[in-house]
């Protein structure tokens, strides 16, 4: 972000503010890493960056207290092992900053019931459940509060979060129109390659911890032998063609997309490098194993040192709360609360 200063006429460069978050679902999967976390690690180098674990969002589905606790620690360790560095970014836990829930109420009185019902994630996650938690419906409002508290310019996310980001923009714009300029309206940053990594067994579905078959999801902390096995067994296509075409050849396209995201080579160029699926799978497995190896090693070192991890999260939450408190107060006043 740059321009000419209206006061001095000098050229200035302002650090962009970047924020993103992840659910505490334990170890990351390859989709989380390629679609989101890798971007976060790069962005912390020259932006004012905020990353956190959304433990409150996890309560929208049934999760045992023990699982939530242990998944939160594992997710934090995964993020640090992936390269997030407290000296370069603010890393914290959503529930440690009470302003997230306080702003959510103000925004729930700005968002409409109809727009929340239209969220595809609400429809997908609520499907087939005996009782749908109210929090699942208002999930995207908590997400809007997560972002709007910090005056954020860019939100690096995978493709599946685009609709939530649109809702955040709409709610912020509506609030600003009704109560005066209060929130920065953020923009989603979705990577060109890797924004939608698909399940290896069912390439019509995105890779995900909750819905996938065990063979369909690659965990960032998976043993190299398991990664090799999963990629070897990945569903491809009876045509034997190697082409980059999501609609007609989703399985092979997903493998090309993974290889492209890991190596930085254009996926169309990659179609010329292989003559059969065996060769392609071997290259994908090797590239993925090598990319994840250092993260896996670091992860186990960090997990051994839970106190350091807790201290990182505590310090991050303290920093985040200072900013969040100012925005919450601004929003309260704008709405007429004494
Ligand atoms: P979550 O925890 O489902 O996923 C974390 C990030 O990983 C991306 N992602 C993927 N990218 C590519 N391919 C996939 N198969 C794949 N699966 C997941 C997601 O797009 C996301 O960027 N609602 C959010 C968490 C959240 C949040 C926020 C995000 C809460 N508040 C504020 C940004 C800003 C979620 O459930 O992400």
mmCIF file of C-alpha atoms and ligand atoms in Angstrom:
data_model
loop_
_atom_site.group_PDB
_atom_site.id
_atom_site.type_symbol
_atom_site.label_atom_id
_atom_site.label_comp_id
_atom_site.label_asym_id
_atom_site.label_seq_id
_atom_site.Cartn_x
_atom_site.Cartn_y
_atom_site.Cartn_z
ATOM 1 C CA UNK A 1 0.000 0.000 0.000
ATOM 2 C CA UNK A 2 1.661 3.190 -1.133
ATOM 3 C CA UNK A 3 0.948 6.735 -2.392
ATOM 4 C CA UNK A 4 1.802 10.396 -1.972
ATOM 5 C CA UNK A 5 1.295 11.855 1.483
ATOM 6 C CA UNK A 6 -1.256 14.733 1.156
ATOM 7 C CA UNK A 7 0.539 16.715 3.895
ATOM 8 C CA UNK A 8 4.202 16.419 2.904
ATOM 9 C CA UNK A 9 3.920 15.356 -0.758
ATOM 10 C CA UNK A 10 6.429 12.594 0.016
ATOM 11 C CA UNK A 11 6.055 9.026 -1.245
ATOM 12 C CA UNK A 12 5.069 6.619 1.526
ATOM 13 C CA UNK A 13 4.669 2.885 1.879
ATOM 14 C CA UNK A 14 2.262 1.611 4.510
ATOM 15 C CA UNK A 15 2.350 -1.960 5.769
ATOM 16 C CA UNK A 16 -0.820 -3.779 4.809
ATOM 17 C CA UNK A 17 -2.746 -5.434 7.629
ATOM 18 C CA UNK A 18 -3.305 -9.139 7.015
ATOM 19 C CA UNK A 19 -5.352 -11.569 9.106
ATOM 20 C CA UNK A 20 -6.522 -15.145 8.858
ATOM 21 C CA UNK A 21 -7.581 -18.021 11.089
ATOM 22 C CA UNK A 22 -8.047 -21.746 11.278
ATOM 23 C CA UNK A 23 -10.267 -24.146 13.215
ATOM 24 C CA UNK A 24 -8.605 -26.344 15.826
ATOM 25 C CA UNK A 25 -9.053 -29.601 13.979
ATOM 26 C CA UNK A 26 -5.725 -31.026 15.181
ATOM 27 C CA UNK A 27 -2.970 -31.476 12.643
ATOM 28 C CA UNK A 28 -3.261 -29.468 9.429
ATOM 29 C CA UNK A 29 -4.111 -31.227 6.176
ATOM 30 C CA UNK A 30 -2.466 -30.485 2.848
ATOM 31 C CA UNK A 31 -5.431 -28.294 1.741
ATOM 32 C CA UNK A 32 -5.052 -26.047 4.805
ATOM 33 C CA UNK A 33 -1.342 -25.758 4.166
ATOM 34 C CA UNK A 34 -1.362 -25.083 0.416
ATOM 35 C CA UNK A 35 -4.577 -23.034 0.388
ATOM 36 C CA UNK A 36 -3.885 -20.881 3.419
ATOM 37 C CA UNK A 37 -1.043 -21.387 5.902
ATOM 38 C CA UNK A 38 1.747 -21.171 3.321
ATOM 39 C CA UNK A 39 0.432 -17.738 2.300
ATOM 40 C CA UNK A 40 0.369 -16.667 5.930
ATOM 41 C CA UNK A 41 3.991 -17.606 6.448
ATOM 42 C CA UNK A 42 4.994 -15.567 3.385
ATOM 43 C CA UNK A 43 2.818 -12.629 4.357
ATOM 44 C CA UNK A 44 4.288 -12.206 7.844
ATOM 45 C CA UNK A 45 7.574 -11.075 6.245
ATOM 46 C CA UNK A 46 6.356 -7.651 5.134
ATOM 47 C CA UNK A 47 2.874 -7.106 6.518
ATOM 48 C CA UNK A 48 1.341 -6.389 9.892
ATOM 49 C CA UNK A 49 -0.088 -9.903 10.315
ATOM 50 C CA UNK A 50 -2.568 -11.557 12.719
ATOM 51 C CA UNK A 51 -3.233 -15.287 12.763
ATOM 52 C CA UNK A 52 -5.291 -17.226 15.243
ATOM 53 C CA UNK A 53 -7.065 -20.449 16.136
ATOM 54 C CA UNK A 54 -10.834 -20.165 16.201
ATOM 55 C CA UNK A 55 -11.635 -22.370 19.194
ATOM 56 C CA UNK A 56 -15.044 -20.678 19.627
ATOM 57 C CA UNK A 57 -16.020 -21.610 16.079
ATOM 58 C CA UNK A 58 -15.217 -25.250 16.924
ATOM 59 C CA UNK A 59 -18.084 -25.217 19.436
ATOM 60 C CA UNK A 60 -20.627 -24.894 16.624
ATOM 61 C CA UNK A 61 -20.363 -28.673 16.138
ATOM 62 C CA UNK A 62 -20.238 -31.377 18.799
ATOM 63 C CA UNK A 63 -16.688 -31.728 20.124
ATOM 64 C CA UNK A 64 -15.590 -33.158 23.473
ATOM 65 C CA UNK A 65 -13.711 -30.811 25.837
ATOM 66 C CA UNK A 66 -10.660 -33.142 25.772
ATOM 67 C CA UNK A 67 -10.572 -33.184 21.978
ATOM 68 C CA UNK A 68 -10.962 -29.406 21.745
ATOM 69 C CA UNK A 69 -8.134 -28.892 24.239
ATOM 70 C CA UNK A 70 -5.723 -31.288 22.554
ATOM 71 C CA UNK A 71 -6.652 -30.169 19.016
ATOM 72 C CA UNK A 72 -6.048 -26.531 19.948
ATOM 73 C CA UNK A 73 -2.537 -27.340 21.153
ATOM 74 C CA UNK A 74 -1.793 -29.478 18.101
ATOM 75 C CA UNK A 75 -3.054 -26.781 15.737
ATOM 76 C CA UNK A 76 -0.923 -24.143 17.456
ATOM 77 C CA UNK A 77 2.128 -26.424 17.199
ATOM 78 C CA UNK A 78 1.362 -27.050 13.509
ATOM 79 C CA UNK A 79 1.228 -23.333 12.775
ATOM 80 C CA UNK A 80 4.529 -22.620 14.500
ATOM 81 C CA UNK A 81 6.110 -25.660 12.803
ATOM 82 C CA UNK A 82 4.871 -24.371 9.432
ATOM 83 C CA UNK A 83 6.839 -21.176 10.001
ATOM 84 C CA UNK A 84 4.633 -18.650 11.797
ATOM 85 C CA UNK A 85 6.973 -16.688 14.023
ATOM 86 C CA UNK A 86 5.781 -14.623 16.977
ATOM 87 C CA UNK A 87 8.538 -12.080 16.238
ATOM 88 C CA UNK A 88 6.952 -11.420 12.830
ATOM 89 C CA UNK A 89 3.234 -11.858 13.456
ATOM 90 C CA UNK A 90 0.648 -11.870 16.211
ATOM 91 C CA UNK A 91 -0.403 -15.465 16.897
ATOM 92 C CA UNK A 92 -3.242 -16.045 19.363
ATOM 93 C CA UNK A 93 -6.380 -17.897 20.436
ATOM 94 C CA UNK A 94 -9.768 -16.443 19.560
ATOM 95 C CA UNK A 95 -11.322 -17.230 22.965
ATOM 96 C CA UNK A 96 -8.551 -15.344 24.771
ATOM 97 C CA UNK A 97 -9.729 -12.053 23.260
ATOM 98 C CA UNK A 98 -13.239 -11.377 24.629
ATOM 99 C CA UNK A 99 -13.933 -8.583 22.127
ATOM 100 C CA UNK A 100 -14.605 -11.222 19.415
ATOM 101 C CA UNK A 101 -17.838 -12.362 21.087
ATOM 102 C CA UNK A 102 -18.795 -8.850 22.179
ATOM 103 C CA UNK A 103 -18.576 -7.488 18.623
ATOM 104 C CA UNK A 104 -20.418 -10.547 17.314
ATOM 105 C CA UNK A 105 -23.600 -9.454 19.079
ATOM 106 C CA UNK A 106 -23.392 -5.958 17.581
ATOM 107 C CA UNK A 107 -22.912 -7.482 14.134
ATOM 108 C CA UNK A 108 -25.697 -10.035 14.631
ATOM 109 C CA UNK A 109 -27.941 -7.008 14.933
ATOM 110 C CA UNK A 110 -26.597 -5.830 11.562
ATOM 111 C CA UNK A 111 -26.623 -9.109 9.576
ATOM 112 C CA UNK A 112 -29.933 -10.576 8.439
ATOM 113 C CA UNK A 113 -31.345 -14.027 9.162
ATOM 114 C CA UNK A 114 -31.935 -14.545 5.416
ATOM 115 C CA UNK A 115 -28.315 -13.963 4.442
ATOM 116 C CA UNK A 116 -27.087 -16.369 7.114
ATOM 117 C CA UNK A 117 -29.477 -19.062 5.897
ATOM 118 C CA UNK A 118 -27.981 -18.741 2.406
ATOM 119 C CA UNK A 119 -24.421 -19.644 3.503
ATOM 120 C CA UNK A 120 -23.456 -22.907 1.808
ATOM 121 C CA UNK A 121 -21.291 -23.974 4.752
ATOM 122 C CA UNK A 122 -24.303 -23.685 7.065
ATOM 123 C CA UNK A 123 -26.359 -25.833 4.705
ATOM 124 C CA UNK A 124 -23.572 -28.430 4.318
ATOM 125 C CA UNK A 125 -22.622 -28.721 7.983
ATOM 126 C CA UNK A 126 -26.234 -28.654 9.217
ATOM 127 C CA UNK A 127 -27.329 -31.377 6.788
ATOM 128 C CA UNK A 128 -28.435 -34.612 8.457
ATOM 129 C CA UNK A 129 -27.964 -33.301 12.014
ATOM 130 C CA UNK A 130 -30.674 -34.029 14.528
ATOM 131 C CA UNK A 131 -30.297 -30.664 16.184
ATOM 132 C CA UNK A 132 -28.459 -27.771 14.534
ATOM 133 C CA UNK A 133 -26.749 -25.425 16.986
ATOM 134 C CA UNK A 134 -27.741 -21.734 16.742
ATOM 135 C CA UNK A 135 -24.023 -20.973 16.655
ATOM 136 C CA UNK A 136 -23.702 -22.798 13.344
ATOM 137 C CA UNK A 137 -26.090 -20.282 11.807
ATOM 138 C CA UNK A 138 -24.305 -17.268 13.309
ATOM 139 C CA UNK A 139 -20.828 -18.739 12.646
ATOM 140 C CA UNK A 140 -20.118 -16.268 9.800
ATOM 141 C CA UNK A 141 -20.963 -13.296 12.032
ATOM 142 C CA UNK A 142 -18.327 -14.382 14.545
ATOM 143 C CA UNK A 143 -15.974 -14.685 11.586
ATOM 144 C CA UNK A 144 -16.880 -11.131 10.482
ATOM 145 C CA UNK A 145 -16.135 -9.897 14.012
ATOM 146 C CA UNK A 146 -12.793 -11.770 13.942
ATOM 147 C CA UNK A 147 -11.765 -9.749 10.926
ATOM 148 C CA UNK A 148 -13.387 -6.350 11.488
ATOM 149 C CA UNK A 149 -11.876 -5.917 14.974
ATOM 150 C CA UNK A 150 -8.402 -5.499 13.473
ATOM 151 C CA UNK A 151 -8.902 -2.996 10.576
ATOM 152 C CA UNK A 152 -7.720 -5.570 8.082
ATOM 153 C CA UNK A 153 -6.860 -4.979 4.409
ATOM 154 C CA UNK A 154 -6.373 -8.587 3.217
ATOM 155 C CA UNK A 155 -7.567 -11.998 4.367
ATOM 156 C CA UNK A 156 -5.613 -14.911 2.795
ATOM 157 C CA UNK A 157 -7.969 -17.916 2.613
ATOM 158 C CA UNK A 158 -8.797 -20.924 0.472
ATOM 159 C CA UNK A 159 -11.657 -20.856 -2.007
ATOM 160 C CA UNK A 160 -14.251 -22.261 0.446
ATOM 161 C CA UNK A 161 -14.135 -19.108 2.599
ATOM 162 C CA UNK A 162 -14.962 -16.659 -0.191
ATOM 163 C CA UNK A 163 -18.684 -16.553 0.633
ATOM 164 C CA UNK A 164 -17.959 -15.784 4.296
ATOM 165 C CA UNK A 165 -15.651 -12.976 3.236
ATOM 166 C CA UNK A 166 -18.386 -11.536 1.014
ATOM 167 C CA UNK A 167 -20.745 -11.576 3.991
ATOM 168 C CA UNK A 168 -18.109 -9.811 6.122
ATOM 169 C CA UNK A 169 -17.779 -7.095 3.473
ATOM 170 C CA UNK A 170 -21.558 -6.675 3.261
ATOM 171 C CA UNK A 171 -21.991 -6.463 7.024
ATOM 172 C CA UNK A 172 -19.129 -3.949 7.347
ATOM 173 C CA UNK A 173 -20.519 -1.795 4.519
ATOM 174 C CA UNK A 174 -24.043 -1.888 5.988
ATOM 175 C CA UNK A 175 -22.758 -0.968 9.465
ATOM 176 C CA UNK A 176 -20.701 1.923 8.064
ATOM 177 C CA UNK A 177 -23.704 3.247 6.089
ATOM 178 C CA UNK A 178 -26.044 3.056 9.057
ATOM 179 C CA UNK A 179 -23.754 4.198 11.887
ATOM 180 C CA UNK A 180 -20.911 6.094 10.200
ATOM 181 C CA UNK A 181 -17.452 4.975 9.093
ATOM 182 C CA UNK A 182 -16.304 2.423 11.659
ATOM 183 C CA UNK A 183 -14.836 -0.640 9.945
ATOM 184 C CA UNK A 184 -12.245 -1.171 7.218
ATOM 185 C CA UNK A 185 -13.859 -3.303 4.488
ATOM 186 C CA UNK A 186 -11.433 -6.228 3.920
ATOM 187 C CA UNK A 187 -10.573 -8.116 0.743
ATOM 188 C CA UNK A 188 -10.165 -11.892 0.397
ATOM 189 C CA UNK A 189 -6.802 -13.098 -1.008
ATOM 190 C CA UNK A 190 -7.237 -16.488 -2.653
ATOM 191 C CA UNK A 191 -4.148 -18.106 -4.228
ATOM 192 C CA UNK A 192 -4.306 -18.890 -7.961
ATOM 193 C CA UNK A 193 -3.028 -22.416 -7.391
ATOM 194 C CA UNK A 194 -3.884 -24.518 -4.323
ATOM 195 C CA UNK A 195 -7.042 -22.666 -3.279
ATOM 196 C CA UNK A 196 -9.135 -25.826 -3.565
ATOM 197 C CA UNK A 197 -7.245 -29.060 -2.966
ATOM 198 C CA UNK A 198 -9.617 -31.975 -3.454
ATOM 199 C CA UNK A 199 -10.053 -35.297 -1.650
ATOM 200 C CA UNK A 200 -7.753 -37.908 -3.244
ATOM 201 C CA UNK A 201 -10.455 -40.589 -3.170
ATOM 202 C CA UNK A 202 -13.383 -38.406 -4.120
ATOM 203 C CA UNK A 203 -12.063 -35.475 -6.145
ATOM 204 C CA UNK A 204 -15.542 -33.936 -6.377
ATOM 205 C CA UNK A 205 -15.184 -32.976 -2.679
ATOM 206 C CA UNK A 206 -12.610 -30.654 -1.164
ATOM 207 C CA UNK A 207 -9.950 -32.209 1.043
ATOM 208 C CA UNK A 208 -11.182 -31.918 4.613
ATOM 209 C CA UNK A 209 -10.633 -33.605 7.959
ATOM 210 C CA UNK A 210 -14.326 -33.991 8.731
ATOM 211 C CA UNK A 211 -15.826 -35.407 5.538
ATOM 212 C CA UNK A 212 -13.001 -37.252 3.865
ATOM 213 C CA UNK A 213 -12.164 -40.919 3.656
ATOM 214 C CA UNK A 214 -8.920 -41.602 5.561
ATOM 215 C CA UNK A 215 -7.122 -42.309 2.290
ATOM 216 C CA UNK A 216 -8.416 -39.080 0.729
ATOM 217 C CA UNK A 217 -6.738 -36.596 3.074
ATOM 218 C CA UNK A 218 -3.011 -36.004 3.465
ATOM 219 C CA UNK A 219 -2.092 -34.778 6.920
ATOM 220 C CA UNK A 220 0.867 -32.403 7.076
ATOM 221 C CA UNK A 221 2.247 -34.574 9.899
ATOM 222 C CA UNK A 222 1.581 -37.897 8.120
ATOM 223 C CA UNK A 223 4.397 -40.401 7.951
ATOM 224 C CA UNK A 224 6.135 -40.225 4.507
ATOM 225 C CA UNK A 225 5.196 -43.872 3.865
ATOM 226 C CA UNK A 226 1.499 -43.034 4.390
ATOM 227 C CA UNK A 227 1.729 -40.013 2.102
ATOM 228 C CA UNK A 228 3.248 -42.194 -0.606
ATOM 229 C CA UNK A 229 0.524 -44.801 -0.176
ATOM 230 C CA UNK A 230 -2.310 -42.258 -0.303
ATOM 231 C CA UNK A 231 -0.983 -40.622 -3.457
ATOM 232 C CA UNK A 232 -0.372 -44.000 -5.116
ATOM 233 C CA UNK A 233 -3.998 -44.935 -4.440
ATOM 234 C CA UNK A 234 -5.400 -41.565 -5.540
ATOM 235 C CA UNK A 235 -8.325 -41.840 -7.938
ATOM 236 C CA UNK A 236 -7.350 -40.805 -11.451
ATOM 237 C CA UNK A 237 -9.183 -41.617 -14.626
ATOM 238 C CA UNK A 238 -9.796 -44.484 -17.026
ATOM 239 C CA UNK A 239 -8.856 -42.281 -20.023
ATOM 240 C CA UNK A 240 -5.126 -42.458 -19.049
ATOM 241 C CA UNK A 241 -4.813 -38.850 -20.294
ATOM 242 C CA UNK A 242 -2.769 -36.322 -18.361
ATOM 243 C CA UNK A 243 -4.724 -33.121 -18.711
ATOM 244 C CA UNK A 244 -5.510 -30.118 -16.561
ATOM 245 C CA UNK A 245 -9.290 -30.028 -16.665
ATOM 246 C CA UNK A 246 -11.154 -29.846 -13.346
ATOM 247 C CA UNK A 247 -14.537 -30.654 -14.776
ATOM 248 C CA UNK A 248 -13.759 -33.703 -16.900
ATOM 249 C CA UNK A 249 -10.588 -35.034 -15.235
ATOM 250 C CA UNK A 250 -10.846 -33.959 -11.564
ATOM 251 C CA UNK A 251 -8.542 -36.620 -10.073
ATOM 252 C CA UNK A 252 -5.534 -36.063 -12.292
ATOM 253 C CA UNK A 253 -6.124 -32.290 -12.241
ATOM 254 C CA UNK A 254 -5.980 -32.369 -8.439
ATOM 255 C CA UNK A 255 -2.611 -34.182 -8.555
ATOM 256 C CA UNK A 256 -1.282 -31.634 -11.067
ATOM 257 C CA UNK A 257 -2.566 -28.805 -8.891
ATOM 258 C CA UNK A 258 -0.836 -30.240 -5.792
ATOM 259 C CA UNK A 259 2.441 -30.658 -7.690
ATOM 260 C CA UNK A 260 2.144 -27.175 -9.140
ATOM 261 C CA UNK A 261 1.419 -25.625 -5.731
ATOM 262 C CA UNK A 262 4.394 -27.400 -4.145
ATOM 263 C CA UNK A 263 6.942 -26.838 -6.931
ATOM 264 C CA UNK A 264 5.751 -23.507 -8.347
ATOM 265 C CA UNK A 265 5.625 -24.949 -11.882
ATOM 266 C CA UNK A 266 2.658 -24.064 -14.089
ATOM 267 C CA UNK A 267 0.185 -27.002 -14.115
ATOM 268 C CA UNK A 268 -0.232 -26.860 -17.894
ATOM 269 C CA UNK A 269 3.520 -27.170 -18.315
ATOM 270 C CA UNK A 270 3.450 -30.176 -15.943
ATOM 271 C CA UNK A 271 1.033 -32.048 -18.244
ATOM 272 C CA UNK A 272 3.897 -32.310 -20.764
ATOM 273 C CA UNK A 273 6.366 -33.766 -18.251
ATOM 274 C CA UNK A 274 4.667 -37.127 -17.626
ATOM 275 C CA UNK A 275 3.559 -39.941 -19.891
ATOM 276 C CA UNK A 276 1.561 -41.999 -17.371
ATOM 277 C CA UNK A 277 -0.161 -41.746 -13.988
ATOM 278 C CA UNK A 278 2.521 -43.817 -12.235
ATOM 279 C CA UNK A 279 5.222 -41.266 -13.094
ATOM 280 C CA UNK A 280 3.013 -38.356 -12.110
ATOM 281 C CA UNK A 281 2.087 -39.923 -8.761
ATOM 282 C CA UNK A 282 5.719 -40.679 -7.963
ATOM 283 C CA UNK A 283 6.682 -37.044 -8.620
ATOM 284 C CA UNK A 284 3.760 -35.728 -6.541
ATOM 285 C CA UNK A 285 4.598 -38.025 -3.619
ATOM 286 C CA UNK A 286 8.296 -37.052 -3.655
ATOM 287 C CA UNK A 287 7.545 -33.323 -3.849
ATOM 288 C CA UNK A 288 4.927 -33.419 -1.082
ATOM 289 C CA UNK A 289 7.078 -35.534 1.251
ATOM 290 C CA UNK A 290 10.067 -33.206 0.824
ATOM 291 C CA UNK A 291 7.965 -30.058 1.312
ATOM 292 C CA UNK A 292 6.390 -31.385 4.515
ATOM 293 C CA UNK A 293 9.445 -33.103 6.034
ATOM 294 C CA UNK A 294 10.896 -30.060 7.879
ATOM 295 C CA UNK A 295 7.459 -29.075 9.217
ATOM 296 C CA UNK A 296 6.899 -32.543 10.605
ATOM 297 C CA UNK A 297 10.307 -32.606 12.335
ATOM 298 C CA UNK A 298 9.755 -29.201 13.917
ATOM 299 C CA UNK A 299 6.210 -30.099 14.975
ATOM 300 C CA UNK A 300 7.327 -32.899 17.288
ATOM 301 C CA UNK A 301 10.013 -30.680 18.848
ATOM 302 C CA UNK A 302 7.417 -27.985 19.582
ATOM 303 C CA UNK A 303 4.820 -30.394 20.963
ATOM 304 C CA UNK A 304 7.415 -31.491 23.521
ATOM 305 C CA UNK A 305 7.485 -27.950 24.804
ATOM 306 C CA UNK A 306 3.901 -27.023 25.567
ATOM 307 C CA UNK A 307 4.817 -24.200 27.972
ATOM 308 C CA UNK A 308 6.575 -22.238 25.236
ATOM 309 C CA UNK A 309 3.531 -22.651 23.044
ATOM 310 C CA UNK A 310 1.192 -21.398 25.763
ATOM 311 C CA UNK A 311 3.450 -18.413 26.310
ATOM 312 C CA UNK A 312 3.407 -17.554 22.562
ATOM 313 C CA UNK A 313 -0.411 -17.646 22.565
ATOM 314 C CA UNK A 314 -0.681 -15.621 25.771
ATOM 315 C CA UNK A 315 1.617 -12.881 24.492
ATOM 316 C CA UNK A 316 -0.202 -12.814 21.129
ATOM 317 C CA UNK A 317 -3.609 -12.506 22.775
ATOM 318 C CA UNK A 318 -2.406 -9.567 24.888
ATOM 319 C CA UNK A 319 -1.219 -7.727 21.775
ATOM 320 C CA UNK A 320 -4.420 -8.523 19.862
ATOM 321 C CA UNK A 321 -6.671 -7.353 22.694
ATOM 322 C CA UNK A 322 -5.206 -3.842 22.676
ATOM 323 C CA UNK A 323 -6.333 -3.338 19.057
ATOM 324 C CA UNK A 324 -9.620 -5.200 19.417
ATOM 325 C CA UNK A 325 -10.668 -3.100 22.426
ATOM 326 C CA UNK A 326 -10.295 0.168 20.478
ATOM 327 C CA UNK A 327 -12.432 -1.057 17.552
ATOM 328 C CA UNK A 328 -15.105 -2.519 19.822
ATOM 329 C CA UNK A 329 -15.402 0.776 21.700
ATOM 330 C CA UNK A 330 -15.695 2.662 18.401
ATOM 331 C CA UNK A 331 -18.500 0.337 17.242
ATOM 332 C CA UNK A 332 -20.354 0.560 20.572
ATOM 333 C CA UNK A 333 -20.319 4.336 20.503
ATOM 334 C CA UNK A 334 -21.331 4.473 16.851
ATOM 335 C CA UNK A 335 -24.436 2.412 17.692
ATOM 336 C CA UNK A 336 -25.404 4.658 20.587
ATOM 337 C CA UNK A 337 -24.449 2.404 23.492
ATOM 338 C CA UNK A 338 -23.453 4.436 26.552
HETATM 339 P P1 LIG B 1 -10.770 -23.877 8.157
HETATM 340 O O1 LIG B 1 -10.259 -24.160 9.512
HETATM 341 O O2 LIG B 1 -11.783 -24.795 7.580
HETATM 342 O O3 LIG B 1 -9.575 -23.827 7.134
HETATM 343 C C1 LIG B 1 -8.430 -23.011 7.347
HETATM 344 C C2 LIG B 1 -7.930 -22.487 5.999
HETATM 345 O O4 LIG B 1 -7.638 -23.584 5.131
HETATM 346 C C3 LIG B 1 -8.310 -23.419 3.883
HETATM 347 N N1 LIG B 1 -8.688 -24.735 3.352
HETATM 348 C C4 LIG B 1 -8.371 -25.172 2.121
HETATM 349 N N2 LIG B 1 -7.679 -24.610 1.129
HETATM 350 C C5 LIG B 1 -7.504 -25.356 -0.009
HETATM 351 N N3 LIG B 1 -8.007 -26.595 -0.179
HETATM 352 C C6 LIG B 1 -8.715 -27.201 0.800
HETATM 353 N N4 LIG B 1 -9.184 -28.418 0.632
HETATM 354 C C7 LIG B 1 -8.922 -26.484 2.021
HETATM 355 N N5 LIG B 1 -9.557 -26.784 3.184
HETATM 356 C C8 LIG B 1 -9.400 -25.703 3.986
HETATM 357 C C9 LIG B 1 -9.557 -22.597 4.222
HETATM 358 O O5 LIG B 1 -10.069 -21.921 3.096
HETATM 359 C C10 LIG B 1 -9.017 -21.647 5.280
HETATM 360 O O6 LIG B 1 -8.416 -20.519 4.687
HETATM 361 N N6 LIG B 1 -14.131 -20.217 8.816
HETATM 362 C C11 LIG B 1 -12.710 -20.500 8.735
HETATM 363 C C12 LIG B 1 -11.938 -20.038 9.958
HETATM 364 C C13 LIG B 1 -12.097 -18.592 10.305
HETATM 365 C C14 LIG B 1 -11.495 -17.498 9.622
HETATM 366 C C15 LIG B 1 -11.828 -16.348 10.385
HETATM 367 C C16 LIG B 1 -10.722 -17.398 8.464
HETATM 368 C C17 LIG B 1 -12.755 -18.107 11.396
HETATM 369 N N7 LIG B 1 -12.566 -16.738 11.418
HETATM 370 C C18 LIG B 1 -11.365 -15.075 10.002
HETATM 371 C C19 LIG B 1 -10.283 -16.132 8.087
HETATM 372 C C20 LIG B 1 -10.605 -14.988 8.832
HETATM 373 C C21 LIG B 1 -12.508 -22.006 8.620
HETATM 374 O O7 LIG B 1 -13.324 -22.783 9.045
HETATM 375 O O8 LIG B 1 -11.313 -22.379 8.068
#
